[in-house]
Coordinates of C-alpha atoms in Angstrom, one line a residue:
Chain A
M1 CA -51.4 -39.4 -45.2
K2 CA -54.7 -38.0 -44.0
S3 CA -54.3 -39.6 -40.6
L4 CA -50.7 -38.3 -40.3
F5 CA -51.9 -34.8 -40.8
K6 CA -54.6 -35.3 -38.3
A7 CA -52.1 -36.5 -35.8
I8 CA -49.9 -33.5 -36.4
A9 CA -52.8 -31.2 -36.0
V10 CA -53.9 -32.8 -32.7
T11 CA -50.4 -32.6 -31.4
A12 CA -50.1 -29.0 -32.4
L13 CA -53.4 -28.1 -30.8
Y14 CA -52.3 -29.9 -27.6
A15 CA -48.9 -28.3 -27.5
V16 CA -50.2 -24.8 -28.0
S17 CA -52.9 -25.1 -25.5
V18 CA -50.6 -26.6 -22.9
S19 CA -48.0 -24.0 -23.4
M20 CA -50.6 -21.2 -23.1
V21 CA -52.1 -22.7 -19.9
S22 CA -48.7 -23.2 -18.3
A23 CA -47.7 -19.7 -19.4
A24 CA -50.7 -18.5 -17.5
E25 CA -49.7 -20.5 -14.4
T26 CA -46.2 -19.3 -14.4
K27 CA -47.3 -15.8 -14.7
A28 CA -49.9 -15.9 -12.1
T29 CA -48.7 -18.4 -9.5
P30 CA -44.9 -18.6 -9.4
K31 CA -45.1 -20.2 -5.9
S32 CA -47.3 -23.1 -6.8
M33 CA -45.1 -23.8 -9.9
E34 CA -42.1 -24.2 -7.6
L35 CA -44.0 -26.6 -5.5
K36 CA -45.0 -28.7 -8.5
E37 CA -41.4 -29.0 -9.6
V38 CA -40.5 -30.3 -6.2
D39 CA -43.3 -32.8 -6.5
A40 CA -42.0 -34.4 -9.7
P41 CA -39.3 -37.0 -8.7
S42 CA -36.5 -36.4 -11.2
G43 CA -37.7 -34.1 -13.9
T44 CA -38.8 -37.1 -16.0
V45 CA -42.5 -36.4 -15.6
S46 CA -43.6 -34.1 -18.4
S47 CA -45.1 -30.8 -17.2
A48 CA -48.2 -31.8 -19.1
N49 CA -48.8 -34.4 -16.5
T50 CA -48.8 -32.4 -13.3
F51 CA -51.1 -34.0 -10.7
N52 CA -53.8 -31.4 -11.0
R53 CA -54.2 -30.3 -14.6
L54 CA -57.4 -28.2 -14.0
L55 CA -58.1 -28.0 -10.3
K56 CA -57.0 -24.7 -8.9
K57 CA -57.2 -24.0 -5.3
P58 CA -57.1 -20.5 -3.8
K59 CA -53.7 -19.8 -2.5
Q60 CA -55.0 -18.1 0.6
K61 CA -58.5 -17.8 2.2
N62 CA -59.7 -14.3 3.0
A63 CA -56.4 -12.7 1.9
P64 CA -55.8 -9.1 3.0
P65 CA -56.6 -6.6 0.1
P66 CA -53.0 -5.8 -1.0
E67 CA -52.2 -9.5 -1.4
D68 CA -55.4 -10.7 -3.0
G69 CA -54.4 -10.3 -6.6
I70 CA -57.2 -7.9 -7.4
H71 CA -56.2 -4.9 -5.4
D72 CA -53.0 -3.0 -6.6
P73 CA -50.4 -3.1 -3.8
D74 CA -48.8 0.0 -5.3
N75 CA -52.0 2.0 -4.5
E76 CA -51.7 3.5 -1.0
G77 CA -55.5 3.2 -0.5
S78 CA -55.2 -0.6 -0.8
H79 CA -53.3 -0.7 2.4
V80 CA -55.9 1.3 4.3
L81 CA -58.7 -1.2 3.4
Q82 CA -59.8 -3.6 6.1
P83 CA -58.5 -7.2 5.9
P84 CA -61.6 -9.4 5.9
L85 CA -60.4 -11.7 8.7
V86 CA -60.3 -8.8 11.1
A87 CA -64.0 -8.2 10.4
Y88 CA -65.0 -11.9 10.5
E89 CA -63.6 -12.4 14.0
G90 CA -66.2 -14.3 16.0
L91 CA -68.7 -14.9 13.2
P92 CA -70.1 -18.4 12.6
T93 CA -68.2 -20.0 9.7
T94 CA -68.9 -22.1 6.6
D95 CA -66.6 -24.0 4.2
F96 CA -67.3 -21.9 1.1
G97 CA -67.7 -18.3 -0.3
N98 CA -66.6 -15.8 2.3
Y99 CA -66.3 -18.7 4.8
V100 CA -68.8 -16.8 6.9
D101 CA -72.3 -18.1 7.7
W102 CA -74.2 -14.9 6.9
V103 CA -77.6 -16.2 7.8
Q104 CA -76.5 -17.4 11.3
S105 CA -74.5 -14.2 11.8
L106 CA -77.6 -12.1 11.3
Q107 CA -80.0 -14.4 13.1
K108 CA -77.8 -14.7 16.2
G109 CA -77.3 -11.0 16.3
F110 CA -73.5 -10.9 15.5
L111 CA -74.4 -8.5 12.7
N112 CA -77.0 -5.8 12.5
P113 CA -76.8 -4.4 9.0
R114 CA -79.1 -1.5 8.3
Y115 CA -82.3 -2.1 6.4
D116 CA -82.5 1.6 5.6
R117 CA -79.7 3.8 4.2
V118 CA -80.0 6.4 7.0
D119 CA -82.3 5.1 9.8
P120 CA -80.7 2.2 11.8
T121 CA -84.0 1.5 13.6
V122 CA -86.0 0.4 10.6
E123 CA -86.9 -3.3 10.9
A124 CA -86.8 -5.7 8.0
L125 CA -90.1 -7.0 6.4
V126 CA -89.6 -10.7 7.1
M127 CA -91.9 -13.4 5.8
D128 CA -91.6 -17.0 7.0
L129 CA -92.8 -19.2 4.2
D130 CA -90.9 -22.3 3.0
I131 CA -91.5 -23.4 -0.6
V132 CA -90.6 -27.1 -1.3
R133 CA -89.5 -27.9 -4.8
E134 CA -89.5 -31.6 -5.8
V135 CA -86.3 -32.4 -7.6
K136 CA -86.6 -34.8 -10.6
A137 CA -83.3 -36.5 -9.7
S138 CA -81.7 -38.4 -6.8
M139 CA -80.7 -35.2 -5.1
P140 CA -82.7 -34.3 -2.0
D141 CA -85.6 -31.9 -2.7
V142 CA -85.1 -28.2 -2.5
I143 CA -86.5 -26.0 0.3
F144 CA -86.6 -22.4 -0.6
P145 CA -86.9 -20.5 2.7
H146 CA -88.4 -17.0 2.5
K147 CA -87.2 -16.1 6.0
P148 CA -83.5 -15.7 5.5
H149 CA -84.0 -14.2 2.1
T150 CA -86.4 -11.5 3.3
Q151 CA -84.1 -10.7 6.2
W152 CA -81.6 -9.5 3.7
L153 CA -83.6 -8.7 0.6
H154 CA -86.8 -6.9 -0.4
C155 CA -89.7 -8.8 -2.2
S156 CA -89.1 -6.6 -5.2
N157 CA -85.5 -8.0 -5.6
C158 CA -87.0 -11.3 -6.7
H159 CA -90.7 -10.7 -7.5
P160 CA -91.7 -10.6 -10.3
K161 CA -88.5 -10.2 -12.3
I162 CA -86.7 -13.3 -11.3
F163 CA -89.6 -15.4 -9.9
I164 CA -93.3 -15.2 -10.4
P165 CA -94.7 -15.2 -6.9
Q166 CA -96.7 -18.4 -7.3
K167 CA -95.7 -21.9 -6.2
G168 CA -94.6 -24.0 -9.2
A169 CA -95.0 -21.2 -11.7
N170 CA -91.3 -21.0 -12.3
Q171 CA -89.1 -23.5 -14.2
I172 CA -85.9 -23.9 -12.4
N173 CA -83.1 -26.3 -13.0
M174 CA -79.5 -26.7 -12.1
S175 CA -78.1 -25.6 -15.4
A176 CA -80.1 -22.3 -15.3
I177 CA -78.7 -21.7 -11.9
L178 CA -75.1 -22.4 -13.0
L179 CA -75.7 -20.0 -16.0
G180 CA -76.5 -17.3 -13.5
Q181 CA -80.3 -17.3 -13.7
K182 CA -83.0 -18.0 -11.1
C183 CA -81.4 -18.8 -7.8
G184 CA -78.1 -18.3 -9.6
V185 CA -78.6 -14.5 -10.0
C186 CA -77.3 -14.3 -6.4
H187 CA -76.0 -17.8 -5.5
G188 CA -72.6 -18.3 -7.0
K189 CA -72.1 -14.5 -7.1
V190 CA -72.7 -12.9 -3.7
S191 CA -74.8 -15.3 -1.7
F192 CA -73.1 -18.7 -1.0
P193 CA -71.6 -20.3 -4.0
I194 CA -72.5 -23.6 -5.7
T195 CA -69.9 -26.2 -4.8
T196 CA -70.0 -29.8 -3.6
L197 CA -70.0 -28.5 0.0
S198 CA -73.0 -26.3 -0.5
C199 CA -75.4 -28.5 -2.4
K200 CA -77.2 -29.5 0.7
K201 CA -77.9 -26.0 1.8
C202 CA -80.6 -25.9 -0.9
H203 CA -81.1 -29.7 -1.4
S204 CA -82.1 -30.1 2.2
K205 CA -85.3 -32.2 2.2
P206 CA -84.4 -35.9 2.1
K207 CA -86.3 -38.0 -0.5
P208 CA -88.9 -40.5 0.7
E209 CA -87.5 -43.9 1.7
D210 CA -89.0 -45.7 -1.3
W211 CA -87.8 -43.2 -3.9
K212 CA -86.0 -44.6 -7.0
P213 CA -84.6 -42.6 -9.9
P214 CA -86.9 -42.8 -12.9
L215 CA -85.5 -44.9 -15.8
S216 CA -84.7 -43.0 -19.0
A217 CA -86.7 -43.8 -22.1
A218 CA -83.6 -45.1 -23.7
S219 CA -83.1 -47.5 -20.8
Q220 CA -86.7 -48.7 -20.9
K221 CA -86.5 -49.5 -24.6
N222 CA -83.0 -51.0 -24.4
P223 CA -83.2 -54.7 -25.6
W224 CA -80.0 -55.6 -23.9
R225 CA -81.2 -54.6 -20.5
Chain B
M1 CA -57.1 -33.8 -48.5
S2 CA -54.7 -31.5 -50.4
L3 CA -51.7 -30.2 -48.6
R4 CA -52.9 -26.6 -48.7
K5 CA -56.3 -27.5 -47.3
T6 CA -54.6 -29.4 -44.5
M7 CA -52.3 -26.5 -43.7
E8 CA -55.4 -24.3 -43.5
F9 CA -57.1 -26.7 -41.2
L10 CA -54.0 -26.8 -39.1
K11 CA -53.8 -23.1 -38.9
R12 CA -57.4 -22.9 -37.9
L13 CA -56.8 -25.4 -35.1
I14 CA -53.9 -23.5 -33.8
S15 CA -55.7 -20.2 -33.8
I16 CA -58.6 -21.8 -31.9
S17 CA -56.3 -23.3 -29.4
A18 CA -54.6 -19.9 -29.1
I19 CA -58.0 -18.4 -28.3
V20 CA -58.7 -21.1 -25.7
G21 CA -55.3 -20.6 -24.2
A22 CA -55.6 -16.8 -24.1
C23 CA -59.0 -17.1 -22.4
A24 CA -57.4 -19.4 -19.8
M25 CA -54.7 -16.9 -19.2
M26 CA -57.1 -14.0 -18.8
L27 CA -59.3 -15.8 -16.2
P28 CA -58.4 -14.3 -12.9
Q29 CA -58.9 -17.7 -11.2
T30 CA -55.5 -17.4 -9.5
A31 CA -56.3 -14.2 -7.8
S32 CA -57.6 -14.9 -4.3
A33 CA -59.6 -11.8 -3.5
E34 CA -62.6 -12.0 -1.3
Y35 CA -65.7 -13.9 -2.7
A36 CA -68.1 -11.4 -4.3
D37 CA -65.7 -8.5 -4.6
V38 CA -66.8 -6.6 -7.7
V39 CA -64.3 -5.1 -10.1
I40 CA -65.9 -2.2 -12.1
N41 CA -63.9 -1.1 -15.1
N42 CA -66.2 0.2 -17.8
Y43 CA -64.4 3.5 -18.0
A44 CA -61.8 3.8 -15.2
D45 CA -58.8 2.3 -17.1
A46 CA -59.5 4.4 -20.2
A47 CA -59.5 7.5 -18.1
G48 CA -56.2 6.7 -16.5
M49 CA -57.6 5.6 -13.1
R50 CA -57.2 2.1 -11.5
P51 CA -60.4 0.0 -11.8
V52 CA -62.8 0.2 -8.9
V53 CA -63.1 -2.7 -6.4
F54 CA -66.4 -2.9 -4.5
P55 CA -66.3 -5.2 -1.5
H56 CA -69.7 -6.8 -0.9
W57 CA -68.5 -8.4 2.3
Y58 CA -67.6 -5.1 3.9
H59 CA -70.9 -3.4 2.9
R60 CA -73.2 -6.3 3.8
I61 CA -71.9 -6.1 7.4
R62 CA -73.3 -2.6 7.4
F63 CA -76.3 -2.7 5.0
R64 CA -78.7 -5.4 3.8
C65 CA -78.8 -6.0 0.1
K66 CA -82.2 -4.3 0.1
V67 CA -80.7 -0.8 0.7
C68 CA -78.6 -0.9 -2.5
H69 CA -80.4 -3.3 -4.7
A70 CA -84.0 -2.1 -4.0
D71 CA -83.8 1.4 -2.6
L72 CA -80.8 2.7 -4.5
G73 CA -81.5 0.8 -7.7
F74 CA -78.2 -1.1 -8.2
Q75 CA -79.0 -3.7 -10.9
F76 CA -77.7 -7.3 -10.2
K77 CA -75.0 -7.0 -12.8
A78 CA -71.3 -6.2 -12.4
G79 CA -70.7 -3.2 -14.6
G80 CA -74.3 -3.0 -15.5
N81 CA -75.1 0.2 -13.8
K82 CA -72.8 2.4 -15.9
I83 CA -71.6 4.3 -12.9
T84 CA -69.6 7.5 -13.5
M85 CA -68.1 10.1 -11.3
A86 CA -70.7 12.7 -12.5
K87 CA -73.5 10.4 -11.2
I88 CA -71.6 9.8 -7.9
I89 CA -71.2 13.5 -7.0
D90 CA -74.9 13.9 -7.9
G91 CA -75.7 11.5 -5.1
Q92 CA -76.4 8.4 -7.1
F93 CA -75.0 4.9 -6.7
C94 CA -71.9 5.0 -4.4
G95 CA -72.6 8.7 -4.0
A96 CA -75.7 8.0 -2.0
C97 CA -73.4 7.2 0.9
H98 CA -69.9 8.2 0.0
N99 CA -70.9 11.9 0.6
G100 CA -69.2 12.7 3.8
E101 CA -72.4 12.1 5.7
I102 CA -73.0 8.3 5.8
S103 CA -69.5 7.4 4.7
W104 CA -66.2 9.1 3.8
S105 CA -66.4 11.3 0.7
V106 CA -65.3 11.0 -2.9
E107 CA -62.0 12.8 -2.5
N108 CA -60.6 9.5 -1.3
C109 CA -60.0 8.3 -4.8
G110 CA -57.6 5.5 -3.9
M111 CA -60.0 3.8 -1.6
C112 CA -62.4 2.9 -4.5
H113 CA -59.9 3.0 -7.4
S114 CA -57.7 0.3 -5.9
G115 CA -57.7 -2.4 -8.5
V116 CA -54.8 -3.8 -10.5
P117 CA -54.7 -1.8 -13.8
G118 CA -56.2 -3.7 -16.6
T119 CA -58.4 -6.0 -14.5
P120 CA -61.7 -6.6 -16.4
T121 CA -65.1 -5.9 -15.0
Q122 CA -66.2 -9.0 -13.0
I123 CA -67.7 -10.5 -9.9
H124 CA -64.7 -12.1 -8.4
G125 CA -64.7 -15.7 -7.2
S126 CA -68.1 -16.5 -8.8
T127 CA -69.1 -20.1 -9.4
V128 CA -69.2 -19.4 -13.1
Q129 CA -65.6 -18.0 -13.1
R130 CA -64.4 -21.1 -11.3
L131 CA -65.8 -23.7 -13.6
V132 CA -63.2 -25.6 -15.6
A133 CA -65.5 -25.9 -18.6
P134 CA -68.3 -23.5 -19.7
A135 CA -71.6 -23.9 -17.7
Y136 CA -73.6 -27.0 -18.7
K137 CA -76.7 -26.4 -20.8
S138 CA -79.3 -29.1 -20.0
L139 CA -81.2 -31.1 -22.6
D140 CA -84.5 -29.4 -22.0
G141 CA -82.8 -26.1 -22.8
G142 CA -83.6 -24.9 -19.3
G143 CA -82.1 -21.5 -18.5
A144 CA -81.0 -20.2 -21.9
A145 CA -84.5 -19.7 -23.1
A146 CA -85.8 -18.3 -19.9
A147 CA -83.1 -15.6 -19.7
P148 CA -84.5 -12.1 -19.3
A149 CA -83.1 -9.5 -21.7
D150 CA -80.8 -8.1 -19.2
A151 CA -80.0 -11.3 -17.4
P152 CA -77.2 -10.7 -14.9
A153 CA -74.2 -12.9 -15.8
G154 CA -71.0 -12.4 -14.1
G155 CA -69.4 -14.9 -16.3
A156 CA -70.4 -13.1 -19.5
A157 CA -69.1 -9.9 -18.0
A158 CA -65.8 -11.5 -17.1
S159 CA -65.3 -13.4 -20.3
K160 CA -66.1 -10.5 -22.6
P161 CA -62.8 -8.7 -22.1
A162 CA -61.0 -12.0 -22.0
A163 CA -62.0 -12.7 -25.5
K164 CA -60.7 -9.4 -26.8
P165 CA -56.9 -10.0 -27.1
A166 CA -57.5 -13.1 -29.0
K167 CA -59.0 -11.3 -32.0

């Protein structure tokens, strides 16, 4: 009896969440739903078993404002806004974020954004200092380069609120970053995002040849090892 | 387990899944606006205006982050600056530039107030927004404890309004 109810409960939970999620899909992406129906051979595959249950890819890279889902096409101003691809013409590209390499664009002189609100001749206060952070995992170590940062930002944007300006004084790890703290205050929001394709932008210093991942305590004590 | 208790359990499960479902529905994952576009909708909707969409990409072509985030004092938090029209015409925030001198002036309401009505405040396309599950919290508790009081969190800003209709 108990397990029967449990089974009903689990099914109900599943059915409700699936119907809610697919409702969201139908509402927001009618086009991709059509595609999925064509994918399924004869309508025998349940809609719960679409190939990608959770992966959602953007429909269009750098969509023009009226078609991007955030700007209201009924607002006349939306049609006056510049489509990003027009502005990005000729800029070095990347595979994530805005799909523009902002650092190269600036360093190669394709862009010259003002460092002062009114005076276009003010030069940025640039500091060239790399900070290496050893990573306690198999990922390559992290190099934090001050140069590209100070070309865009001011010291006070980071020091002392986000980082104490002292090597090693800050505890940083990947989950803090993904929660929007430390490097994640900017990366994943405005500066390049955190995706499989971008890990190596930060994790850029290869580990020494003889590096091995440390064994966990549980593994060292494991009698079955 | 008595029947009544089980029914209660069932109801609770369904309401939890409804909340989860509703959250999924509210997540603007399917919109494909430019990475780092900020939707600002603390007050606009309630005042009968479309939400404001601030394009980072457009502005960073013209200004370095330093101008807005150090000189003009914009906090790193979507919706966190409590911008109002009164402040803008006094020359604060957007009004430091959208004054007819550095950029076009405030009478162009529809250039800024261009969002789809009802879109919650958010930083669009952020990594947090695109995660399929909530951000991972590590065993050493890293991050959560170190959060400054006003830690910028696009995710939190985006998920707050998402949770509302479920209540």
